Amino acid sequence: MSDSTEPGDRSARHVWSAGRYPAMAPNMLPAIARLVNVAGIDPGNRVLDVGCGTGNAALTARRAGADVVGLDLAHDMLELARENATLAGYDDIGWLTGDAETLPAPDDAFDVVLSNFGHVFAPDSTRAGAELRRVTKPGGRVCFTAWSPNGVVGDLTEVMTEHVTEPPSDPWSHLQWGDPEFVREQFADVTDCSFQRRLLEFRYATPHHFWREFAEESGPLSPVLQRMDDDDARAALRRDAVAALEDWFGDNAIRVEYLQVRAVVE
């Protein structure tokens, strides 16, 4: 993580590509349903979905009766989100291009702010966390998910750091949000903060298929891997990563641990 990264600089950011992400997005739906449920969204609540991707969390909140705005850095993701909203018959969801570190909203604008594996990729963790709380009304909820450093994503990141000597950004930084102690430090001004360890099952025929979509093509490790131009190095990394994945694979699924957080803003 770099403290010198300016809000408009995406060089150190993970910007999801819409290439193969839609094929992976359904695996996130159970986490989204749990997140919206724990947020306690009521009809008429104003909800912001930070890092909305293809819009699944925004759509889920809208189905609960909320007035929803979805925000993402990637224009192609927002186009897919708009298409998904149109298919669902919702023409009243707002879609914004924006950054978790500089949310384009006034103070106290939302009853609920959601971030499903979204704001955790912002380079400046403190700024992103402060922004989530800033735009939430007193008594409102900030609810988010983050990959666990002790789960399969942490194992894959460890394998990657053994093969990539100079990644363009810290591959571990987003995993800090999967540690309750780190969240407590960032949300020190929030007295009501609860945590739940959860599992997702990513359905793939083999660990090789999971690695291709989650790491090489569209997941949180892909920005680093896409910069590797040595075929032998990429093959060695893939070999060790697939070996690590075998520990988490069973019944045609990879078990992926994450942290679910619910914080009530003062």
XYZ file of C-alpha atoms in Angstrom:
266
model
C 0.000 0.000 0.000
C 1.310 3.414 -0.923
C 0.416 6.502 1.066
C 1.405 8.637 -1.897
C -1.233 7.238 -4.213
C -3.638 9.989 -5.221
C -7.367 9.234 -5.422
C -7.402 9.460 -9.206
C -4.367 7.205 -9.707
C -5.433 3.651 -10.587
C -1.940 2.256 -11.079
C -1.912 0.639 -7.633
C -5.581 -0.278 -7.658
C -7.357 -3.471 -8.512
C -9.837 -2.542 -11.253
C -11.932 -5.570 -12.098
C -12.220 -6.449 -15.762
C -15.541 -7.495 -17.220
C -13.772 -10.075 -19.397
C -14.559 -13.343 -17.601
C -15.869 -11.875 -14.349
C -19.550 -12.464 -15.227
C -18.844 -16.219 -15.308
C -17.393 -16.013 -11.796
C -19.908 -13.539 -10.323
C -22.647 -16.116 -9.520
C -20.264 -17.696 -7.000
C -20.554 -14.461 -4.994
C -24.351 -14.520 -4.744
C -24.581 -16.370 -1.386
C -22.222 -13.807 0.188
C -24.309 -10.982 -1.260
C -27.563 -12.417 0.086
C -26.014 -12.795 3.558
C -24.601 -9.269 3.420
C -27.924 -7.682 2.486
C -29.692 -9.718 5.159
C -27.271 -8.729 7.932
C -27.553 -5.089 6.839
C -31.247 -5.181 7.769
C -32.351 -3.205 4.734
C -35.901 -1.896 4.949
C -38.111 -0.562 2.131
C -37.222 3.047 1.449
C -33.690 2.831 2.866
C -31.125 4.674 0.790
C -28.301 2.236 -0.022
C -24.883 2.675 -1.626
C -23.110 -0.352 -3.138
C -19.363 0.430 -3.297
C -17.474 -1.563 -5.923
C -20.767 -2.788 -7.330
C -19.285 -4.819 -10.194
C -22.057 -6.375 -12.286
C -24.658 -5.038 -9.867
C -25.703 -8.150 -7.964
C -25.615 -6.556 -4.495
C -27.384 -3.449 -5.775
C -30.101 -5.615 -7.338
C -30.490 -7.631 -4.130
C -30.879 -4.449 -2.084
C -33.366 -3.098 -4.632
C -35.438 -6.275 -4.326
C -35.590 -5.558 -0.588
C -37.270 -2.246 -1.424
C -34.283 0.080 -1.082
C -33.447 3.203 -3.060
C -30.076 2.107 -4.459
C -26.958 3.649 -5.986
C -24.178 1.433 -7.364
C -20.628 2.735 -7.732
C -17.604 1.232 -9.461
C -14.287 2.316 -10.976
C -14.729 0.176 -14.108
C -16.977 1.562 -16.858
C -17.450 -1.869 -18.451
C -18.681 -3.289 -15.141
C -21.235 -0.488 -14.832
C -22.502 -1.236 -18.334
C -23.081 -4.850 -17.322
C -24.764 -3.678 -14.115
C -27.137 -1.476 -16.120
C -27.961 -4.400 -18.423
C -28.660 -6.633 -15.427
C -30.911 -3.990 -13.885
C -32.816 -3.623 -17.141
C -33.307 -7.396 -17.329
C -34.707 -7.335 -13.776
C -37.054 -4.473 -14.676
C -35.370 -1.879 -12.449
C -34.860 1.469 -14.119
C -34.516 3.423 -10.882
C -31.064 2.279 -9.691
C -28.412 4.982 -9.970
C -25.016 3.968 -11.410
C -21.914 6.081 -10.787
C -18.281 5.867 -11.796
C -16.346 6.481 -8.620
C -13.608 5.636 -6.166
C -13.922 4.200 -2.665
C -11.367 6.732 -1.409
C -13.347 9.740 -2.669
C -17.005 8.761 -2.710
C -19.072 11.242 -4.758
C -21.709 11.722 -2.081
C -22.358 14.190 0.746
C -21.982 13.352 4.412
C -24.723 11.223 6.003
C -26.305 10.434 2.638
C -27.136 6.728 3.075
C -28.870 4.469 5.572
C -26.730 1.518 4.493
C -23.377 1.300 2.703
C -22.488 -2.107 1.254
C -19.151 -3.284 -0.101
C -18.947 -6.878 -1.308
C -15.174 -7.415 -1.706
C -15.056 -3.872 -3.086
C -13.462 -1.070 -1.022
C -10.877 -3.525 0.367
C -8.828 -3.060 -2.825
C -8.391 0.684 -2.344
C -4.686 1.469 -1.768
C -5.365 3.808 1.171
C -7.271 1.665 3.667
C -7.777 4.431 6.202
C -9.203 6.810 3.629
C -11.537 4.182 2.166
C -12.825 3.142 5.591
C -13.380 6.758 6.581
C -15.319 7.405 3.373
C -17.673 4.479 4.012
C -18.489 5.914 7.428
C -18.654 9.531 6.242
C -21.486 8.918 3.787
C -23.471 6.788 6.289
C -26.110 8.426 8.460
C -25.757 8.245 12.260
C -27.363 4.969 13.245
C -26.844 3.630 9.733
C -24.928 0.478 8.845
C -21.686 -0.173 6.993
C -21.628 -3.819 5.929
C -18.873 -5.441 3.914
C -17.049 -8.637 3.070
C -13.309 -9.296 2.753
C -11.247 -12.368 1.909
C -9.649 -14.064 4.895
C -5.823 -14.069 5.132
C -6.127 -17.540 6.692
C -8.110 -19.051 3.833
C -7.429 -20.094 0.281
C -6.892 -16.507 -0.935
C -4.167 -16.067 1.683
C -2.560 -19.358 0.627
C -2.589 -18.314 -3.027
C -1.143 -14.904 -2.158
C 1.670 -16.607 -0.254
C 2.441 -18.802 -3.267
C 2.397 -15.770 -5.522
C 4.829 -13.775 -3.391
C 7.280 -16.680 -3.631
C 7.254 -16.357 -7.428
C 6.808 -12.613 -7.994
C 9.650 -10.566 -6.543
C 8.411 -7.069 -7.407
C 4.619 -6.865 -7.640
C 3.277 -3.440 -8.723
C 1.371 -3.138 -5.429
C 1.113 -4.988 -2.134
C -0.828 -8.220 -2.850
C -1.517 -8.644 0.870
C -3.099 -5.242 1.516
C -6.704 -6.171 0.760
C -6.429 -9.198 3.091
C -5.969 -6.852 6.061
C -9.711 -6.213 5.913
C -10.256 -9.934 6.582
C -8.660 -9.521 10.032
C -11.099 -8.322 12.749
C -8.309 -6.544 14.642
C -7.449 -4.463 11.580
C -11.117 -3.591 11.082
C -11.395 -2.519 14.740
C -8.386 -0.239 14.276
C -9.864 1.340 11.151
C -13.332 1.637 12.721
C -12.140 2.722 16.167
C -14.944 5.301 16.392
C -17.618 2.608 15.886
C -18.792 0.914 19.077
C -21.168 -1.617 17.500
C -19.086 -3.777 15.147
C -19.770 -7.487 14.627
C -17.936 -10.166 12.664
C -18.821 -13.519 11.163
C -16.526 -16.014 9.462
C -18.190 -17.385 6.343
C -17.444 -19.808 3.518
C -18.207 -19.596 -0.169
C -18.080 -22.590 -2.476
C -16.761 -21.751 -5.927
C -18.037 -24.474 -8.241
C -15.419 -25.659 -10.727
C -14.566 -29.048 -12.188
C -10.886 -28.819 -11.182
C -8.548 -26.483 -9.266
C -7.022 -25.545 -12.647
C -10.339 -24.018 -13.746
C -10.649 -22.036 -10.522
C -7.088 -20.732 -10.858
C -7.695 -19.608 -14.425
C -10.788 -17.530 -13.611
C -10.113 -16.383 -10.046
C -6.431 -15.552 -10.449
C -5.249 -15.391 -14.038
C -8.205 -13.688 -15.677
C -10.493 -11.803 -13.334
C -9.778 -12.216 -9.619
C -7.820 -10.145 -7.080
C -4.449 -11.650 -8.073
C -4.851 -11.071 -11.804
C -3.222 -7.587 -12.029
C 0.072 -9.076 -10.821
C -0.115 -12.214 -12.949
C -0.951 -10.299 -16.111
C 2.364 -8.477 -15.789
C 4.362 -11.719 -15.824
C 5.844 -12.119 -19.308
C 7.961 -15.224 -18.596
C 6.010 -18.312 -19.656
C 8.160 -20.647 -17.555
C 7.647 -18.486 -14.463
C 3.902 -18.395 -15.038
C 3.832 -22.175 -15.445
C 5.778 -22.678 -12.209
C 3.452 -20.346 -10.351
C 0.400 -22.125 -11.747
C 1.812 -25.506 -10.698
C 2.389 -24.423 -7.087
C -0.917 -22.578 -6.888
C -2.908 -25.573 -8.098
C -1.084 -27.753 -5.555
C -2.158 -25.327 -2.788
C -5.724 -25.323 -4.081
C -5.975 -29.085 -3.707
C -6.161 -28.584 0.079
C -9.363 -26.554 -0.361
C -10.975 -28.588 -3.150
C -13.722 -31.177 -2.731
C -17.027 -32.121 -4.353
C -16.173 -29.960 -7.371
C -15.805 -26.806 -5.292
C -13.112 -24.603 -3.789
C -13.974 -23.550 -0.219
C -13.161 -19.850 0.133
C -13.190 -18.275 3.604
C -14.169 -14.631 4.100
C -15.089 -12.194 6.852
C -18.485 -10.523 7.029
C -18.578 -7.220 8.934
C -21.493 -5.149 10.202
C -20.803 -1.766 11.809
C -23.325 0.745 13.130
C -22.133 4.311 12.634
C -22.351 6.683 15.621
